[in-house]
Every structure is written in structure tokens, then in C-alpha cells.
Short mmCIF file of C-alpha atoms in Angstrom, two decimals:
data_model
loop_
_atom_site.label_atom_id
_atom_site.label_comp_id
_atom_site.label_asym_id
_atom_site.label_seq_id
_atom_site.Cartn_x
_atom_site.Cartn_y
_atom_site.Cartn_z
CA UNK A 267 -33.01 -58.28 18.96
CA UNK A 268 -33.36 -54.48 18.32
CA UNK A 269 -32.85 -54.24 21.73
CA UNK A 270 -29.37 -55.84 21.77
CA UNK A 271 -29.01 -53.64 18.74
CA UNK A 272 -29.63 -50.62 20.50
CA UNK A 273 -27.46 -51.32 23.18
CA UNK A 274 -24.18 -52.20 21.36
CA UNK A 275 -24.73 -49.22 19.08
CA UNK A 276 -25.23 -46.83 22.49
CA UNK A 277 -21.83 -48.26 23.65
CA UNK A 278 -19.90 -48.13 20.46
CA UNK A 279 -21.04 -44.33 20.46
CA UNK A 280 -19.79 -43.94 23.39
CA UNK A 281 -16.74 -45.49 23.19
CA UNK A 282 -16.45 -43.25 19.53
CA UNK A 283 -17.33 -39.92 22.10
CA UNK A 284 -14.56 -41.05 24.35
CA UNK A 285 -11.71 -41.67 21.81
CA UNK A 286 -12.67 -38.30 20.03
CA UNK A 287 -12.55 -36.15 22.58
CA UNK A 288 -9.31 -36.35 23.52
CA UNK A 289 -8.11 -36.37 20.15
CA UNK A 290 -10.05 -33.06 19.55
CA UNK A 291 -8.04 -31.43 22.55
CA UNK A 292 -4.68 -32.53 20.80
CA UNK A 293 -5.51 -31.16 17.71
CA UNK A 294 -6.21 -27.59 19.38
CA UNK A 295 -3.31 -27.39 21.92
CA UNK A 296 -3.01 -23.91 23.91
CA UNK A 297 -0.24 -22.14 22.58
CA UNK A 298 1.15 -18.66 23.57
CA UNK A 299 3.47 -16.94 20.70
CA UNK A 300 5.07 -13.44 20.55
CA UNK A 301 4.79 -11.39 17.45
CA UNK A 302 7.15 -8.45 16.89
CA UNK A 303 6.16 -5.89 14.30
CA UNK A 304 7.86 -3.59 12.50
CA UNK A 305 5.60 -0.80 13.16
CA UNK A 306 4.92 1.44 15.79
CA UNK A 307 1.47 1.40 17.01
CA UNK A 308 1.31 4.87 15.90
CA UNK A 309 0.77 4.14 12.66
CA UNK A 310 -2.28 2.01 13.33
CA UNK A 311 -3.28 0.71 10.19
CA UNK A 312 0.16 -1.13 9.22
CA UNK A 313 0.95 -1.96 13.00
CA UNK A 314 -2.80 -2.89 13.57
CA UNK A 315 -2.66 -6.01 11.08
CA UNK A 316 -1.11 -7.65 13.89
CA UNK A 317 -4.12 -6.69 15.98
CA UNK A 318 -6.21 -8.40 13.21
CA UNK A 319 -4.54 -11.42 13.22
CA UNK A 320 -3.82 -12.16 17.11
CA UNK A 321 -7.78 -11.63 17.73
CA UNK A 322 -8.67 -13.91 14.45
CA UNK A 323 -6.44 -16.29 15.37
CA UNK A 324 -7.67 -16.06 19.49
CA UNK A 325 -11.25 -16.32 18.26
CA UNK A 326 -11.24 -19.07 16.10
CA UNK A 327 -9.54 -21.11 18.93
CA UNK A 328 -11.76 -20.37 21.82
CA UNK A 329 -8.50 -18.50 22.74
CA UNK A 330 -6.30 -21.40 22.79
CA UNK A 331 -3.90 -20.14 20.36
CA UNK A 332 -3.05 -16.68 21.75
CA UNK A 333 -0.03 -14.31 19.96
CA UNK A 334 0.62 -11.39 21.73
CA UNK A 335 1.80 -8.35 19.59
CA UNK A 336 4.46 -5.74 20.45
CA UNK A 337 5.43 -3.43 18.11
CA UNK A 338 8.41 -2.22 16.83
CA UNK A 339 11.55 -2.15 19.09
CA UNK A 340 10.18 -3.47 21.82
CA UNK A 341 11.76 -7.24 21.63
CA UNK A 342 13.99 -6.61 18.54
CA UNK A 343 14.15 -3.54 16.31
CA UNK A 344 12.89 -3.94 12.76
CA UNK A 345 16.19 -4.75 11.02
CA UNK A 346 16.46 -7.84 13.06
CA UNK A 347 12.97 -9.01 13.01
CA UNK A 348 14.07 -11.72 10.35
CA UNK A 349 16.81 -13.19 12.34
CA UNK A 350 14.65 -13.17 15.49
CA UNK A 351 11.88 -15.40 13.70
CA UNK A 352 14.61 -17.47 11.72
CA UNK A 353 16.43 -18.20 15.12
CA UNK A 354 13.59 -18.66 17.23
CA UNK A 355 13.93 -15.99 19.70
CA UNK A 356 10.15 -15.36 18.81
CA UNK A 357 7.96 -17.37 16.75
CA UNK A 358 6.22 -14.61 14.49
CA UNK A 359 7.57 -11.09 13.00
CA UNK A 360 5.10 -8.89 10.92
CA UNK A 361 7.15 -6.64 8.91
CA UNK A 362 8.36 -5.85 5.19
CA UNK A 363 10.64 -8.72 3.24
CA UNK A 364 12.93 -5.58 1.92
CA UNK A 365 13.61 -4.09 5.25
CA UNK A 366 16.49 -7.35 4.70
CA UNK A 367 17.74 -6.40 1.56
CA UNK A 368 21.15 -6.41 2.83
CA UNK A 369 20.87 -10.05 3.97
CA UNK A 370 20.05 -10.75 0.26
CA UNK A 371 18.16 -8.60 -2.12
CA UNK A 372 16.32 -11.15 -2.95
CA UNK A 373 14.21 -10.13 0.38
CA UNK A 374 13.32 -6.84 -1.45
CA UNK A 375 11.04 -8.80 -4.25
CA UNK A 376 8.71 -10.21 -1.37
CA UNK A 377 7.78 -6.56 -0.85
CA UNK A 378 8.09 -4.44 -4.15
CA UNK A 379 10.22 -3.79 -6.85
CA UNK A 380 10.51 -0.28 -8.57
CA UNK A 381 8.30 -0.33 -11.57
CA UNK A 382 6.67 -4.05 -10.62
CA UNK A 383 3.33 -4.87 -9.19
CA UNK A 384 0.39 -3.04 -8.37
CA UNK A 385 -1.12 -4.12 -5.23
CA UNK A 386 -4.41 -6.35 -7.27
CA UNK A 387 -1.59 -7.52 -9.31
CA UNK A 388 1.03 -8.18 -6.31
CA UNK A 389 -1.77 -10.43 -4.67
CA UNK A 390 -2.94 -12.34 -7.64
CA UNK A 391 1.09 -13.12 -8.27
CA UNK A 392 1.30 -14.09 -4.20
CA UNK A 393 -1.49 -16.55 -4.11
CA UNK A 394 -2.49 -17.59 -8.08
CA UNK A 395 0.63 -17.27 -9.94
CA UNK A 396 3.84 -18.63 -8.53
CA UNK A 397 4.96 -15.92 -6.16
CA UNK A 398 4.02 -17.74 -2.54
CA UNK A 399 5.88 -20.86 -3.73
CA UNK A 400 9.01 -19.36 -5.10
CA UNK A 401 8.67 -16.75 -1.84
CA UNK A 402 8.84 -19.69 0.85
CA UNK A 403 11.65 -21.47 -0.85
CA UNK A 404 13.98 -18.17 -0.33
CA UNK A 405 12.56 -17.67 2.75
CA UNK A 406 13.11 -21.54 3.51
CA UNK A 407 16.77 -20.73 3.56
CA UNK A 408 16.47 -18.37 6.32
CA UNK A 409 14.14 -20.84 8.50
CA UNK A 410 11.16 -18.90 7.92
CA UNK A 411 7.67 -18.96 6.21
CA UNK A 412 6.09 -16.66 4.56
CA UNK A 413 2.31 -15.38 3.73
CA UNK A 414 0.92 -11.97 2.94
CA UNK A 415 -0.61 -10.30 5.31
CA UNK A 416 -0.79 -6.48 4.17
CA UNK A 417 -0.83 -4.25 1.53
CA UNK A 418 -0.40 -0.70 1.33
CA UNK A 419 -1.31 -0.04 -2.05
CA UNK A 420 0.81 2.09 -4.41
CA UNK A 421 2.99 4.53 -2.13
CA UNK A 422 3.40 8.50 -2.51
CA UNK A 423 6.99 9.74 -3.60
CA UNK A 424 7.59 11.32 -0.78
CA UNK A 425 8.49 14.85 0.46
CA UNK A 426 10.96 17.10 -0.76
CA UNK A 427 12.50 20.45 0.24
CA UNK A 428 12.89 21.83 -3.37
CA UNK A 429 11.11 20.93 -6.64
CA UNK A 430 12.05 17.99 -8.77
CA UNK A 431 11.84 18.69 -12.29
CA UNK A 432 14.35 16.79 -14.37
CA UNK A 433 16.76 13.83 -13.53
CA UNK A 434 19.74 16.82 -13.13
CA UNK A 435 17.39 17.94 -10.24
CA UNK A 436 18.42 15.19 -8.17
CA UNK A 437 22.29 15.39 -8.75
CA UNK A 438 23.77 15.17 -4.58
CA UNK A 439 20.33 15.13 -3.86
CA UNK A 440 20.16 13.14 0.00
CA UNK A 441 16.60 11.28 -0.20
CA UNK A 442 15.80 8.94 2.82
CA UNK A 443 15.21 5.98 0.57
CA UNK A 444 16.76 1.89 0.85
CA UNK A 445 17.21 -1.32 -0.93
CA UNK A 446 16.79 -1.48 -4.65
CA UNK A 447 14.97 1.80 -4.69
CA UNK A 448 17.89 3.43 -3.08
CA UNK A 449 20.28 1.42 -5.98
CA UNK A 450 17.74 2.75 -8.61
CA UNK A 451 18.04 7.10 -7.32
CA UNK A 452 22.04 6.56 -6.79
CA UNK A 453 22.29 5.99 -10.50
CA UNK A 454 20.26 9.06 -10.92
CA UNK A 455 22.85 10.76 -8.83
CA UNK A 456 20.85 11.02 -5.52
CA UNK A 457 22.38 10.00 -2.13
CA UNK A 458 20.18 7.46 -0.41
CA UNK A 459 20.01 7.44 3.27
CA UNK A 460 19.07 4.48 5.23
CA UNK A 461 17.25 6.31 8.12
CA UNK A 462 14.56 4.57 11.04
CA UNK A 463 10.72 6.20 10.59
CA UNK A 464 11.33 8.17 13.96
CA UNK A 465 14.20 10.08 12.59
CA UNK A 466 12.87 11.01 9.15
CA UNK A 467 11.31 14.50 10.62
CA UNK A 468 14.11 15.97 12.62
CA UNK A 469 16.64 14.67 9.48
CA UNK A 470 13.93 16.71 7.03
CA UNK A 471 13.89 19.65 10.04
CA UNK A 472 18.04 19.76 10.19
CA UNK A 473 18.47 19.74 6.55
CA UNK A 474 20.57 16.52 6.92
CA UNK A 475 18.54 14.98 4.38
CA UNK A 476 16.72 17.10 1.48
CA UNK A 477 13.84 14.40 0.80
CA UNK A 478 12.04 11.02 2.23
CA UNK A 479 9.64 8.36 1.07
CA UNK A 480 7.50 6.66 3.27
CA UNK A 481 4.01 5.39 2.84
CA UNK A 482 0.94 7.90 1.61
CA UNK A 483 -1.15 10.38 2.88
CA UNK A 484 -2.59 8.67 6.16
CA UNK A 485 0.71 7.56 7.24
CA UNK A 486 2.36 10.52 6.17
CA UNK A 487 0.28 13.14 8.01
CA UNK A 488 0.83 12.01 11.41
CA UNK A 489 4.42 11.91 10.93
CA UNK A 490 4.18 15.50 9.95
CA UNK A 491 6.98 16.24 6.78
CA UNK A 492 4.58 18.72 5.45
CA UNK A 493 5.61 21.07 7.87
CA UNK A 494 9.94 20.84 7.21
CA UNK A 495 9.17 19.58 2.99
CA UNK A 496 6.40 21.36 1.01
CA UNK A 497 6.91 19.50 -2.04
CA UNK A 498 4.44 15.88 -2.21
CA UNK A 499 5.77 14.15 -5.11
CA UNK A 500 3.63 11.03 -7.01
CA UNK A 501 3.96 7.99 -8.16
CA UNK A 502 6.24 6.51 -5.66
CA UNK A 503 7.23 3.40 -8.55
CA UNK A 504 9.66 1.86 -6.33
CA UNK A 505 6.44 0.90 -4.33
CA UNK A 506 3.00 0.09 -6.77
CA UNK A 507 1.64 -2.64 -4.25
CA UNK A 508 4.21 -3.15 -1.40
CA UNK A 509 3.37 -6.52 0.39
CA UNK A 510 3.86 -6.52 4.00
CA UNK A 511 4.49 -10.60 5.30
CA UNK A 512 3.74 -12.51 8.37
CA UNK A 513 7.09 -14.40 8.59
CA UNK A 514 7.31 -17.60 11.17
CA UNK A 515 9.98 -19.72 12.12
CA UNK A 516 9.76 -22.86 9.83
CA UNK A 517 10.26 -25.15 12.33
CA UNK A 518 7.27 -24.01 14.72
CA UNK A 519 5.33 -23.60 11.31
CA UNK A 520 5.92 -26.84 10.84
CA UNK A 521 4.82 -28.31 14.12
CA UNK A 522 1.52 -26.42 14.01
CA UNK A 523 -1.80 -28.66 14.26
CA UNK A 524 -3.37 -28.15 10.48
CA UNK A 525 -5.93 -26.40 11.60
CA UNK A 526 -4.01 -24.06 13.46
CA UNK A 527 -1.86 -23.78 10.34
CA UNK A 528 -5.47 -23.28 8.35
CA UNK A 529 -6.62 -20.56 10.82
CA UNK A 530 -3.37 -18.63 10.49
CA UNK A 531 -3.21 -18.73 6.69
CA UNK A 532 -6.82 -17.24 6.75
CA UNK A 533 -6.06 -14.90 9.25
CA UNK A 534 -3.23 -13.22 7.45
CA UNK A 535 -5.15 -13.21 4.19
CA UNK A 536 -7.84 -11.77 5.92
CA UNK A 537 -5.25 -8.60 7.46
CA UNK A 538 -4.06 -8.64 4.11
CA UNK A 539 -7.39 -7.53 2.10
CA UNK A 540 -8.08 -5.38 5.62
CA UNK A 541 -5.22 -3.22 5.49
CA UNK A 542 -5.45 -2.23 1.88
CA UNK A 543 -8.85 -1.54 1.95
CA UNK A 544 -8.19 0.72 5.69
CA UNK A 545 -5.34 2.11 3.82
CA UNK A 546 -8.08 3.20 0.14
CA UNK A 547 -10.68 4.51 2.79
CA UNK A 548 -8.83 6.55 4.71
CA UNK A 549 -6.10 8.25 2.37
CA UNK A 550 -8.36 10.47 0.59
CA UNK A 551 -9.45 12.61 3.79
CA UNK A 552 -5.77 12.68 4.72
CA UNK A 553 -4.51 13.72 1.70
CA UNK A 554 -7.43 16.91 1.25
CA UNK A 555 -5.93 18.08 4.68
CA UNK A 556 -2.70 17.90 3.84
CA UNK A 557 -3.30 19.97 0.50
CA UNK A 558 -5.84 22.25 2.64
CA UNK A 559 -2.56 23.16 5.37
CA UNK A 560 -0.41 24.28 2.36
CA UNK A 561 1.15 20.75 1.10
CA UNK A 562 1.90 21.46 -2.83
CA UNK A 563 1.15 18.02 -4.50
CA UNK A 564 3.62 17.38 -7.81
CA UNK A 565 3.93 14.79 -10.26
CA UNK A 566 7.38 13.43 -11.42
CA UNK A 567 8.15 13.94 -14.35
CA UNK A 568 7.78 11.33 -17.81
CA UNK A 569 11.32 12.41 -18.09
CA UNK A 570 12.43 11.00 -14.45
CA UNK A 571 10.36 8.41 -14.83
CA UNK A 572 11.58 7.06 -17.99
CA UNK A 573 15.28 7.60 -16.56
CA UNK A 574 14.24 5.92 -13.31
CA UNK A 575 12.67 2.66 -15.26
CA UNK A 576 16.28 2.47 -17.63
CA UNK A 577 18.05 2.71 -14.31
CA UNK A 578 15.55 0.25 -12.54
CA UNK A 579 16.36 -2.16 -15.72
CA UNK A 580 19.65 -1.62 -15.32
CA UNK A 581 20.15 -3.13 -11.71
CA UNK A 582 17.88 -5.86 -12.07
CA UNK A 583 20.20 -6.95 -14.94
CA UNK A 584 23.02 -6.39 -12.51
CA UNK A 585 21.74 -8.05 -9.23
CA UNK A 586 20.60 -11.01 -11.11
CA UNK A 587 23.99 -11.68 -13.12
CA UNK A 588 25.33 -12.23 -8.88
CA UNK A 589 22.43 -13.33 -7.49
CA UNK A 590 20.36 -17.02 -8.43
CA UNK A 591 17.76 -16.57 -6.24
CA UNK A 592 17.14 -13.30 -7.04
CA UNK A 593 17.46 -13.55 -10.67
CA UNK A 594 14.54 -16.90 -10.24
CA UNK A 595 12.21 -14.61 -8.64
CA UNK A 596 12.65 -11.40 -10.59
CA UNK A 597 11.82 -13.28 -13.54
CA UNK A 598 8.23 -15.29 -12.23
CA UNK A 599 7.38 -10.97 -11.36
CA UNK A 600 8.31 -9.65 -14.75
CA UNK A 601 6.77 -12.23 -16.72
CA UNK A 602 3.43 -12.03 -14.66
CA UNK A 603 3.72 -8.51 -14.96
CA UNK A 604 3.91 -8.26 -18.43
CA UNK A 605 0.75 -10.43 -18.56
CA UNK A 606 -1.20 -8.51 -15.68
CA UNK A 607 -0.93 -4.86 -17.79
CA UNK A 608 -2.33 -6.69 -21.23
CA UNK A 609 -5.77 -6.96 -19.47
CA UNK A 610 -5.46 -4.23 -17.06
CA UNK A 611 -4.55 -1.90 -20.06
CA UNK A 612 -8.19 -3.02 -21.63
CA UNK A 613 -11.08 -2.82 -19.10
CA UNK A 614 -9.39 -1.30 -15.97
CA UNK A 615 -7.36 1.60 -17.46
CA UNK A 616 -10.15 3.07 -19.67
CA UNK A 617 -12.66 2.77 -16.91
CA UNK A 618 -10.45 4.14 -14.52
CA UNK A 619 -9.58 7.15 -16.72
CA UNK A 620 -13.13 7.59 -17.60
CA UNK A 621 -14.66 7.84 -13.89
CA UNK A 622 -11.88 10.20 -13.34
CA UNK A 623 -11.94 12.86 -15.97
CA UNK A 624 -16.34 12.79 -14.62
CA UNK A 625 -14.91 13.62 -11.06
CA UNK A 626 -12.95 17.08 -12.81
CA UNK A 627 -16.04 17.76 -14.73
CA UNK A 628 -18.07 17.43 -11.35
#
């Protein structure tokens, strides 16, 4: 009897073995997919979160699910990386939701807004408080999904040929600067300029422009504006905790195996934590050699700032009397960020300002 027993269990098992086997292989098909980034792979930390998440992604497959990265330019330039994904001509883009602003601005929000999230608080909005959800169904519009998959942290104000002082200051003033932060300077009576990364240095060289924002210290060294703009301004508050997205087409989204769909969700929120903490480790050196070669570091003013956050108010209140979707998603940030800065006023803030007034005393 237990050896009949034995027997029909040893051939149900391997009847089980047989049936699972090939199911396992159609549940990890091999796939090949392009990603185009919006950076160029000279700016390794932001381009090389699309080095992160090809290997992840390759690894956790036993390299059956391989995305090859180019970056920027070489199969679409960055201002149509969001009509390449949403029309299928490649499956993945890894760039910034505002570089599309003038698709909708609605795009800008999935990045930063002037005066809205840090980067703790831009993540904890993405993936706890509402901001993923009401991301994906804008983004669902333009056949694409969405998840984080970078953060910068909050951005430098960029590089100017003459000192900023007061909101006349920047009266004609031509700043390289886009999207809602370009809407928020032009009612401070700057210019903005909508001008690729390559070109920034010869426009700052030429005079053609008198300023330019970009990303911080790291970034901002190897591009070299210290040597054509002296003046390093700070905060950049269009930019407190840019997010930078892994878009895919919906449709191949959608016919991803789950646990390809798993492994790529933990792949960009594994880039995502990566880059901001490559970005916090690295700025400081950068930043002590650009001060040691001559760079003259300056604060805006309370006074611009305050001007800049009436103006910032100003469009929002603007944009979202047009715009639905923007006005939807504008206020899920503002009410979260309201919330985020009554606890991060308490413990954060006074710790914060404590460890830093022991680094002056030394």
C-alpha cells in the first residue's frame, strides 16, 4: 500500500514539475527594450540611473529582460522623448515630466513646482500620498506610465554675469530658464530662454544670455559656467526636489508579466533613492572647488524671494483657472505640502539649524 502510495505521489510530482516549468518560462519571456534618456552620459549621475535600472532589471531576470540605454539625442532628442514612449517608437524614456510643459503644464508638476516639494517630501507625496495615482492618470492620456526614478535634490539658482540684489535687478534680464519657472521670472521682468544643456556655456560665453539654471554643484562644474558667470546664486525654488520619471508606453506596460512589472517598479525606486543620495555625496567636494577657483556663492534675496512666491501664486491661480488637470494635481501638492512643513518645521528644521550653526563654530 505505501508502495502504491509512493508511486502515484512520484508521478503526480512529476507531472506538477512538467506543467510548471513551462509555465515558469512564460512568465519570464526574453525581452529586448530601448531606453532613451534625456541626459548625456556626461553627466553621469542623472544619465547613469538608466545604467542602474537596465543592470537591475538584467540581473533579476537572469538577463532575460534586457533594456539597452542611449542617452540623449541619440534615438530622439529630449523634447520628444514623451511622444517617442507614448507612440511606441521605443518602449522606455528616462527624462524630466516638465521638459513637456508645452504639451500641457500639467507635465511640469511630475517634476517640480517653484516653491513646492522638497525632495523627502516630493517622494513621500509620489508613493504615500496621492501623487503616483493622480501622476499616471495624466500621464494615461498620453499612453504612458509613470514611476520615479531620480531625484536631484533641491537645485542651485544658477549662474549669473552680474549680481542680483532686488527684483528691479532682473528687469530685461535673459536667464536660460523654462516651463513654469520661466512663467514665474517673466513676471519679475526677466526674459526666459528655452536653451539645450550643450548650448548654455557658449550662450553664457557670447553674452546672448546673462544667466542659467541647471542642476548643482556636481553637474554644474563639468559644464564649466564658472568660468563666463562668477555669480552662484541659492535656493533655486523653482526646483526643491525635482523628480526625474521612468515613463513607458502604457500599452507594453500593460502587457508586462507581473513580475517583470514588480522588478521594474523596484528597479526605478531603487535609481530613485541612488541618485539622490550620488547627487548629497558628491556635491559638497564640487561645490569647495568651485568656491576654491574663484566662484562667488550668493543668496537671493527675502525680497526676490517673497516677489518670486506672489508671482509663483499668481500663475498657479492662472494655469489652473484653463487647465483641469493641472488645477487636480496642483491642489493634491499644495495641500500635502502644507502638511509636510507642519512636522518638518518641528524636529527637522531645528535640528538642521542646530548641526549647522556647530559646523561655523568648528
Amino acid at each position: 500500500m505505501k508502495r502504491r502510495q509512493f508511486l502515484q505521489a512520484a508521478t503526480v510530482g512529476a507531472a506538477s514539475t512538467a506543467v510548471a516549468a513551462p509555465a515558469i518560462a512564460q512568465s519570464m519571456p526574453e525581452l529586448k527594450w530601448r531606453l532613451q534618456s534625456g541626459f548625456p552620459k556626461s553627466l553621469d549621475t542623472i544619465y547613469g540611473a538608466a545604467e542602474v535600472i537596465a543592470k537591475f532589471v538584467s540581473e533579476a531576470t537572469d538577463g532575460k529582460f534586457q533594456i539597452q540605454p542611449f542617452a540623449a539625442g541619440e534615438i530622439v532628442g529630449t523634447p520628444q522623448v514623451a511622444d517617442a514612449v507614448g507612440n511606441g517608437t521605443i518602449e522606455m524614456g528616462h527624462t524630466c515630466s516638465y521638459y513637456y510643459f508645452g504639451k500641457d503644464p500639467t507635465f511640469a508638476i511630475g517634476t517640480a513646482l517653484p516653491f513646492g516639494l522638497n525632495a523627502r517630501q516630493m517622494n513621500a507625496w509620489l508613493y504615500h500620498g496621492t501623487g503616483n495615482d493622480i501622476l499616471n492618470e495624466f500621464y494615461a492620456k498620453h499612453n504612458m506610465y509613470g514611476m520615479p526614478a531620480g531625484n536631484t535634490g533641491v537645485q542651485m539658482g544658477g549662474w549669473f554675469r552680474k549680481e542680483i540684489k532686488t527684483p528691479q535687478d532682473l528687469q530685461g534680464l535673459k536667464m536660460r530658464i523654462a516651463g513654469l519657472a520661466g512663467m514665474v521670472m517673466a513676471k519679475l521682468g526677466a526674459v526666459p530662454q528655452q536653451i539645450p544643456g550643450g548650448d548654455i556655456y557658449p550662450a553664457l560665453e557670447r553674452g546672448t544670455i546673462d544667466a542659467a539654471e541647471w542642476v548643482g554643484p556636481y553637474d554644474d562644474e563639468k559644464l564649466g559656467f564658472a568660468k563666463v558667470a562668477p555669480y552662484y546664486y541659492y535656493p533655486g525654488f523653482w526646483e526643491g526636489g525635482p523628480a526625474i520619471h521612468l515613463f513607458i508606453n502604457q500599452t507594453k506596460w500593460k502587457e508586462l508579466p507581473k513580475a517583470y512589472q514588480a522588478i521594474l517598479t523596484t528597479a526605478a525606486a531603487y535609481a530613485n533613492g541612488d541618485m539622490l543620495a550620488k547627487y548629497d555625496a558628491r556635491n559638497p567636494a564640487a561645490l569647495r572647488r568651485l568656491l576654491g577657483a574663484g566662484t562667488q556663492l550668493r543668496p537671493f534675496s527675502p525680497e526676490i524671494l517673497e516677489a518670486a512666491y506672489k508671482a509663483a501664486n499668481e500663475v498657479y491661480d492662472e494655469v489652473s483657472a484653463k487647465n483641469p488637470d493641472f488645477k487636480k494635481v496642483y491642489e493634491s501638492v499644495r495641500g500635502f505640502r502644507n502638511e509636510e512643513y507642519l512636522w518638518f518645521q518641528v524636529a527637522e528644521y531645528a535640528y538642521d539649524t542646530f548641526m549647522i550653526r556647530q559646523r561655523a563654530r568648528g
